[in-house]
PDB file of C-alpha atoms in Angstrom:
ATOM      1  CA  MET A  19       0.000   0.000   0.000  1.00 59.00           C
ATOM      2  CA  THR A  20       1.381   3.410  -0.905  1.00 63.00           C
ATOM      3  CA  LYS A  21       1.736   6.060   1.741  1.00 65.00           C
ATOM      4  CA  PRO A  22      -0.846   8.852   1.569  1.00 58.00           C
ATOM      5  CA  THR A  23       0.595  12.138   0.373  1.00 69.00           C
ATOM      6  CA  ASP A  24      -1.355  14.303   2.792  1.00 73.00           C
ATOM      7  CA  ASP A  25      -3.547  14.152   5.893  1.00 75.00           C
ATOM      8  CA  PHE A  26      -6.769  14.351   3.906  1.00 74.00           C
ATOM      9  CA  GLU A  27      -5.795  11.373   1.772  1.00 79.00           C
ATOM     10  CA  ALA A  28      -5.103   9.391   4.963  1.00 79.00           C
ATOM     11  CA  VAL A  29      -8.562  10.349   6.263  1.00 78.00           C
ATOM     12  CA  ARG A  30     -10.155   9.208   2.984  1.00 80.00           C
ATOM     13  CA  LEU A  31      -8.390   5.832   3.292  1.00 83.00           C
ATOM     14  CA  VAL A  32      -9.557   5.372   6.878  1.00 83.00           C
ATOM     15  CA  VAL A  33     -13.141   6.346   6.017  1.00 82.00           C
ATOM     16  CA  ALA A  34     -13.157   3.949   3.062  1.00 85.00           C
ATOM     17  CA  ALA A  35     -11.866   1.114   5.253  1.00 87.00           C
ATOM     18  CA  LEU A  36     -14.596   1.720   7.862  1.00 86.00           C
ATOM     19  CA  ASP A  37     -17.391   1.875   5.299  1.00 87.00           C
ATOM     20  CA  GLY A  38     -19.935  -0.884   5.869  1.00 88.00           C
ATOM     21  CA  PHE A  39     -19.328  -1.289   9.606  1.00 86.00           C
ATOM     22  CA  ASP A  40     -21.894  -0.062  12.137  1.00 86.00           C
ATOM     23  CA  SER A  41     -20.913   2.788  14.457  1.00 83.00           C
ATOM     24  CA  THR A  42     -20.094   0.500  17.404  1.00 83.00           C
ATOM     25  CA  ALA A  43     -17.751  -1.584  15.260  1.00 83.00           C
ATOM     26  CA  GLN A  44     -16.184   1.586  13.815  1.00 84.00           C
ATOM     27  CA  GLU A  45     -15.474   2.886  17.341  1.00 84.00           C
ATOM     28  CA  ARG A  46     -13.910  -0.439  18.324  1.00 84.00           C
ATOM     29  CA  ILE A  47     -11.776  -0.614  15.152  1.00 84.00           C
ATOM     30  CA  LEU A  48     -10.510   2.939  15.659  1.00 84.00           C
ATOM     31  CA  ARG A  49      -9.757   2.221  19.331  1.00 83.00           C
ATOM     32  CA  TRP A  50      -7.775  -0.905  18.361  1.00 81.00           C
ATOM     33  CA  ALA A  51      -5.941   1.011  15.638  1.00 81.00           C
ATOM     34  CA  ARG A  52      -4.961   3.695  18.183  1.00 79.00           C
ATOM     35  CA  GLU A  53      -3.574   0.972  20.458  1.00 77.00           C
ATOM     36  CA  LYS A  54      -1.737  -0.688  17.565  1.00 76.00           C
ATOM     37  CA  VAL A  55       0.101   2.481  16.541  1.00 76.00           C
ATOM     38  CA  GLY A  56       0.898   3.316  20.166  1.00 74.00           C
ATOM     39  CA  LEU A  57      -1.310   6.349  20.675  1.00 74.00           C
ATOM     40  CA  ALA A  58      -2.661   7.018  24.156  1.00 63.00           C
ATOM     41  CA  GLY A  59      -6.300   6.000  24.789  1.00 57.00           C
ATOM     42  CA  SER A  60      -9.093   7.465  22.754  1.00 50.00           C
ATOM     43  CA  PRO A  61      -9.252  11.235  22.528  1.00 49.00           C
ATOM     44  CA  SER A  62     -11.172  12.593  25.466  1.00 46.00           C
ATOM     45  CA  THR A  63     -14.144  14.871  25.278  1.00 40.00           C
ATOM     46  CA  PRO A  64     -13.203  18.422  26.345  1.00 38.00           C
ATOM     47  CA  VAL A  65     -14.213  19.301  29.890  1.00 38.00           C
ATOM     48  CA  GLY A  66     -17.632  20.888  30.055  1.00 36.00           C
ATOM     49  CA  SER A  67     -18.793  19.669  26.663  1.00 35.00           C
ATOM     50  CA  PRO A  68     -21.416  16.945  26.485  1.00 40.00           C
ATOM     51  CA  ALA A  69     -20.468  13.542  25.140  1.00 42.00           C
ATOM     52  CA  ILE A  70     -21.436  13.292  21.499  1.00 43.00           C
ATOM     53  CA  LYS A  71     -23.453  10.226  20.574  1.00 46.00           C
ATOM     54  CA  PRO A  72     -23.947   9.238  16.958  1.00 49.00           C
ATOM     55  CA  LEU A  73     -27.423   9.535  15.488  1.00 46.00           C
ATOM     56  CA  THR A  74     -28.722   6.966  13.067  1.00 48.00           C
ATOM     57  CA  VAL A  75     -31.591   6.891  10.621  1.00 47.00           C
ATOM     58  CA  ASP A  76     -33.755   3.779  10.433  1.00 49.00           C
ATOM     59  CA  VAL A  77     -35.199   2.358   7.212  1.00 49.00           C
ATOM     60  CA  SER A  78     -38.348   4.476   7.488  1.00 49.00           C
ATOM     61  CA  GLY A  79     -36.207   7.638   7.587  1.00 49.00           C
ATOM     62  CA  THR A  80     -36.874   8.338  11.282  1.00 47.00           C
ATOM     63  CA  LEU A  81     -33.980   9.803  13.255  1.00 44.00           C
ATOM     64  CA  GLN A  82     -32.937   7.431  16.037  1.00 46.00           C
ATOM     65  CA  THR A  83     -30.967   8.383  19.122  1.00 44.00           C
ATOM     66  CA  PRO A  84     -28.812   5.681  20.705  1.00 53.00           C
ATOM     67  CA  THR A  85     -30.347   3.914  23.667  1.00 57.00           C
ATOM     68  CA  THR A  86     -28.472   3.466  26.907  1.00 64.00           C
ATOM     69  CA  ARG A  87     -28.720   0.041  28.493  1.00 79.00           C
ATOM     70  CA  ASP A  88     -28.399  -0.542  32.189  1.00 92.00           C
ATOM     71  CA  LEU A  89     -25.902  -3.007  33.615  1.00 95.00           C
ATOM     72  CA  LYS A  90     -28.485  -5.722  34.304  1.00 94.00           C
ATOM     73  CA  THR A  91     -29.748  -5.646  30.701  1.00 94.00           C
ATOM     74  CA  PHE A  92     -26.214  -5.616  29.272  1.00 94.00           C
ATOM     75  CA  VAL A  93     -25.083  -8.566  31.412  1.00 95.00           C
ATOM     76  CA  SER A  94     -28.188 -10.593  30.549  1.00 93.00           C
ATOM     77  CA  GLU A  95     -27.634  -9.885  26.820  1.00 93.00           C
ATOM     78  CA  LYS A  96     -23.988 -10.955  26.984  1.00 94.00           C
ATOM     79  CA  ASN A  97     -24.730 -13.952  29.252  1.00 94.00           C
ATOM     80  CA  PRO A  98     -21.184 -14.507  30.588  1.00 94.00           C
ATOM     81  CA  ASN A  99     -20.787 -18.113  31.739  1.00 91.00           C
ATOM     82  CA  SER A 100     -17.891 -17.682  34.173  1.00 95.00           C
ATOM     83  CA  ASP A 101     -16.809 -15.173  36.777  1.00 97.00           C
ATOM     84  CA  VAL A 102     -13.873 -13.952  34.660  1.00 97.00           C
ATOM     85  CA  GLN A 103     -16.181 -13.419  31.674  1.00 96.00           C
ATOM     86  CA  PHE A 104     -18.499 -11.539  34.023  1.00 97.00           C
ATOM     87  CA  ALA A 105     -15.591  -9.340  35.177  1.00 97.00           C
ATOM     88  CA  ALA A 106     -14.675  -8.550  31.544  1.00 97.00           C
ATOM     89  CA  THR A 107     -18.339  -7.809  30.771  1.00 97.00           C
ATOM     90  CA  VAL A 108     -18.586  -5.407  33.725  1.00 97.00           C
ATOM     91  CA  ALA A 109     -15.324  -3.646  32.768  1.00 97.00           C
ATOM     92  CA  TYR A 110     -16.566  -3.327  29.166  1.00 96.00           C
ATOM     93  CA  PHE A 111     -19.927  -1.968  30.298  1.00 96.00           C
ATOM     94  CA  TYR A 112     -18.419   0.716  32.525  1.00 96.00           C
ATOM     95  CA  ARG A 113     -15.918   1.754  29.874  1.00 94.00           C
ATOM     96  CA  PHE A 114     -18.146   1.838  26.780  1.00 93.00           C
ATOM     97  CA  GLU A 115     -21.839   1.220  27.471  1.00 92.00           C
ATOM     98  CA  ALA A 116     -22.687   2.940  30.742  1.00 92.00           C
ATOM     99  CA  PRO A 117     -24.416   6.316  30.725  1.00 90.00           C
ATOM    100  CA  PRO A 118     -21.744   9.034  30.328  1.00 89.00           C
ATOM    101  CA  GLN A 119     -21.905  10.141  33.967  1.00 91.00           C
ATOM    102  CA  GLU A 120     -21.259   6.547  35.157  1.00 92.00           C
ATOM    103  CA  ARG A 121     -18.401   5.651  32.788  1.00 93.00           C
ATOM    104  CA  LYS A 122     -15.012   4.737  34.151  1.00 95.00           C
ATOM    105  CA  ASN A 123     -11.883   3.280  32.607  1.00 95.00           C
ATOM    106  CA  GLU A 124     -10.991   1.088  35.593  1.00 97.00           C
ATOM    107  CA  ILE A 125     -12.944  -1.137  37.948  1.00 97.00           C
ATOM    108  CA  ASN A 126     -12.139  -2.619  41.336  1.00 97.00           C
ATOM    109  CA  SER A 127     -13.537  -5.417  43.514  1.00 97.00           C
ATOM    110  CA  ASN A 128     -16.250  -3.139  44.939  1.00 97.00           C
ATOM    111  CA  ASP A 129     -17.452  -2.317  41.406  1.00 97.00           C
ATOM    112  CA  LEU A 130     -17.578  -6.031  40.638  1.00 97.00           C
ATOM    113  CA  GLN A 131     -19.595  -6.820  43.776  1.00 96.00           C
ATOM    114  CA  GLU A 132     -21.979  -3.935  43.049  1.00 96.00           C
ATOM    115  CA  ALA A 133     -22.384  -5.276  39.509  1.00 96.00           C
ATOM    116  CA  CYS A 134     -23.332  -8.673  40.975  1.00 96.00           C
ATOM    117  CA  ARG A 135     -25.995  -6.982  43.077  1.00 95.00           C
ATOM    118  CA  LEU A 136     -27.329  -4.870  40.200  1.00 95.00           C
ATOM    119  CA  SER A 137     -27.497  -7.814  37.797  1.00 94.00           C
ATOM    120  CA  ASN A 138     -29.036 -10.221  40.348  1.00 94.00           C
ATOM    121  CA  ARG A 139     -25.986 -12.459  40.182  1.00 95.00           C
ATOM    122  CA  GLU A 140     -24.697 -14.427  43.143  1.00 95.00           C
ATOM    123  CA  ARG A 141     -22.080 -12.393  45.038  1.00 96.00           C
ATOM    124  CA  LEU A 142     -18.468 -13.350  44.473  1.00 96.00           C
ATOM    125  CA  LYS A 143     -16.620 -14.759  47.478  1.00 96.00           C
ATOM    126  CA  LEU A 144     -13.306 -13.199  46.392  1.00 97.00           C
ATOM    127  CA  PRO A 145     -13.990 -10.460  43.818  1.00 97.00           C
ATOM    128  CA  ALA A 146     -10.387  -9.205  43.891  1.00 97.00           C
ATOM    129  CA  GLN A 147      -9.196 -12.718  43.010  1.00 97.00           C
ATOM    130  CA  THR A 148     -11.689 -12.856  40.135  1.00 97.00           C
ATOM    131  CA  LEU A 149     -10.176  -9.637  38.742  1.00 97.00           C
ATOM    132  CA  ARG A 150      -6.651 -11.063  39.121  1.00 97.00           C
ATOM    133  CA  ASN A 151      -7.775 -14.266  37.357  1.00 97.00           C
ATOM    134  CA  ALA A 152      -9.252 -12.223  34.489  1.00 97.00           C
ATOM    135  CA  HIS A 153      -5.911 -10.400  34.278  1.00 97.00           C
ATOM    136  CA  GLY A 154      -4.033 -13.708  34.300  1.00 96.00           C
ATOM    137  CA  LEU A 155      -6.185 -14.950  31.416  1.00 96.00           C
ATOM    138  CA  GLY A 156      -5.392 -11.784  29.441  1.00 96.00           C
ATOM    139  CA  LEU A 157      -8.876 -10.213  29.549  1.00 96.00           C
ATOM    140  CA  LEU A 158      -7.980  -7.262  31.786  1.00 97.00           C
ATOM    141  CA  ASP A 159      -4.880  -5.133  32.261  1.00 96.00           C
ATOM    142  CA  LYS A 160      -3.685  -3.735  35.576  1.00 96.00           C
ATOM    143  CA  GLY A 161      -4.918  -0.222  36.215  1.00 95.00           C
ATOM    144  CA  SER A 162      -3.309   2.931  37.520  1.00 95.00           C
ATOM    145  CA  SER A 163      -3.015   1.659  41.090  1.00 96.00           C
ATOM    146  CA  SER A 164      -3.233  -1.569  43.070  1.00 96.00           C
ATOM    147  CA  GLY A 165      -6.627  -3.272  42.843  1.00 96.00           C
ATOM    148  CA  LEU A 166      -7.725  -1.418  39.707  1.00 97.00           C
ATOM    149  CA  PHE A 167      -8.142  -3.163  36.376  1.00 97.00           C
ATOM    150  CA  THR A 168      -9.052  -2.007  32.883  1.00 97.00           C
ATOM    151  CA  ILE A 169     -10.367  -3.970  29.944  1.00 96.00           C
ATOM    152  CA  ASN A 170      -7.927  -4.570  27.098  1.00 95.00           C
ATOM    153  CA  SER A 171      -8.497  -5.406  23.431  1.00 93.00           C
ATOM    154  CA  VAL A 172      -8.676  -9.160  24.131  1.00 94.00           C
ATOM    155  CA  GLY A 173     -11.404  -8.625  26.729  1.00 95.00           C
ATOM    156  CA  GLU A 174     -13.170  -6.176  24.416  1.00 93.00           C
ATOM    157  CA  ASN A 175     -13.127  -8.769  21.653  1.00 93.00           C
ATOM    158  CA  LEU A 176     -14.557 -11.408  23.989  1.00 94.00           C
ATOM    159  CA  VAL A 177     -17.435  -9.201  25.112  1.00 94.00           C
ATOM    160  CA  ALA A 178     -18.180  -7.474  21.817  1.00 91.00           C
ATOM    161  CA  MET A 179     -17.713 -10.393  19.421  1.00 90.00           C
ATOM    162  CA  THR A 180     -17.852 -13.736  21.239  1.00 90.00           C
ATOM    163  CA  LEU A 181     -20.529 -13.183  23.866  1.00 91.00           C
ATOM    164  CA  PRO A 182     -23.372 -13.994  24.150  1.00 85.00           C
ATOM    165  CA  ARG A 183     -23.283 -17.715  24.106  1.00 64.00           C
ATOM    166  CA  LYS A 184     -26.544 -19.510  24.563  1.00 58.00           C
ATOM    167  CA  ALA A 185     -27.008 -21.216  27.908  1.00 55.00           C
ATOM    168  CA  GLY A 186     -24.999 -24.436  27.922  1.00 59.00           C
ATOM    169  CA  GLU A 187     -23.289 -23.655  24.591  1.00 60.00           C
ATOM    170  CA  LYS A 188     -19.648 -24.623  24.549  1.00 60.00           C
ATOM    171  CA  PRO A 189     -16.891 -22.465  23.025  1.00 57.00           C
ATOM    172  CA  PRO A 190     -15.997 -23.325  19.430  1.00 56.00           C
ATOM    173  CA  ALA A 191     -14.302 -26.720  19.381  1.00 54.00           C
ATOM    174  CA  THR A 192     -10.756 -27.023  18.237  1.00 51.00           C
ATOM    175  CA  LYS A 193      -9.789 -29.763  15.832  1.00 56.00           C
ATOM    176  CA  PRO A 194      -9.164 -32.953  17.807  1.00 60.00           C
ATOM    177  CA  LYS A 195      -5.616 -34.211  17.681  1.00 60.00           C
ATOM    178  CA  LYS A 196      -5.051 -37.214  15.501  1.00 64.00           C
ATOM    179  CA  GLN A 197      -4.571 -40.258  17.688  1.00 68.00           C
ATOM    180  CA  ARG A 198      -1.256 -41.969  17.130  1.00 70.00           C
ATOM    181  CA  ALA A 199      -0.940 -45.701  17.215  1.00 67.00           C
ATOM    182  CA  PRO A 200       1.149 -47.074  20.065  1.00 73.00           C
ATOM    183  CA  LYS A 201       4.881 -47.183  19.398  1.00 72.00           C
ATOM    184  CA  LYS A 202       4.904 -50.971  19.155  1.00 73.00           C
ATOM    185  CA  ALA A 203       2.211 -50.940  16.434  1.00 71.00           C
ATOM    186  CA  ARG A 204       4.070 -48.250  14.467  1.00 68.00           C
ATOM    187  CA  ARG A 205       7.256 -50.361  14.506  1.00 72.00           C
ATOM    188  CA  ALA A 206       5.373 -53.453  13.360  1.00 73.00           C
ATOM    189  CA  LYS A 207       3.816 -51.488  10.494  1.00 70.00           C
ATOM    190  CA  ARG A 208       7.233 -50.355   9.247  1.00 72.00           C
ATOM    191  CA  LYS A 209       8.543 -53.923   8.973  1.00 66.00           C
TER     192      LYS A 209
END
């Protein structure tokens, strides 16, 4: 691919690449691209200005404003089937889906317990350990201080693309390994 000659050409290339994706996917792609090229988090909204939400037009031509889901609705839609998936779902919700006044980049064990309460989920015995486990599995990154965690692109991908799974549905199966004959049988075959 040739390098764009000016800023406007670069913008045209980016816009063309995003064409066909919905606004949520476009936001996610741009966020991942920012991470990939090493730019600090997404550009923040200037202090005092309201958060800008995209408007869409439905097929009848009616202007639609984006709806804000509450935590309980979001968790039930995503249907996480483990505590670490739940932790990633909660971190994703607070970072991207919560009403603007409730958004936060990092969560802690108290946020996780409150999310259990709000989503009618059984309380976690060790919420801080659940966050550490989610970090160990690569779904969350450590935050700005001890006990704080933030969702990373792997966790975002899990929540945005993989969840929800239907109740009892297993993750996509990997190809089973080909069973090898016992060593003795392999030797006999060679003779």
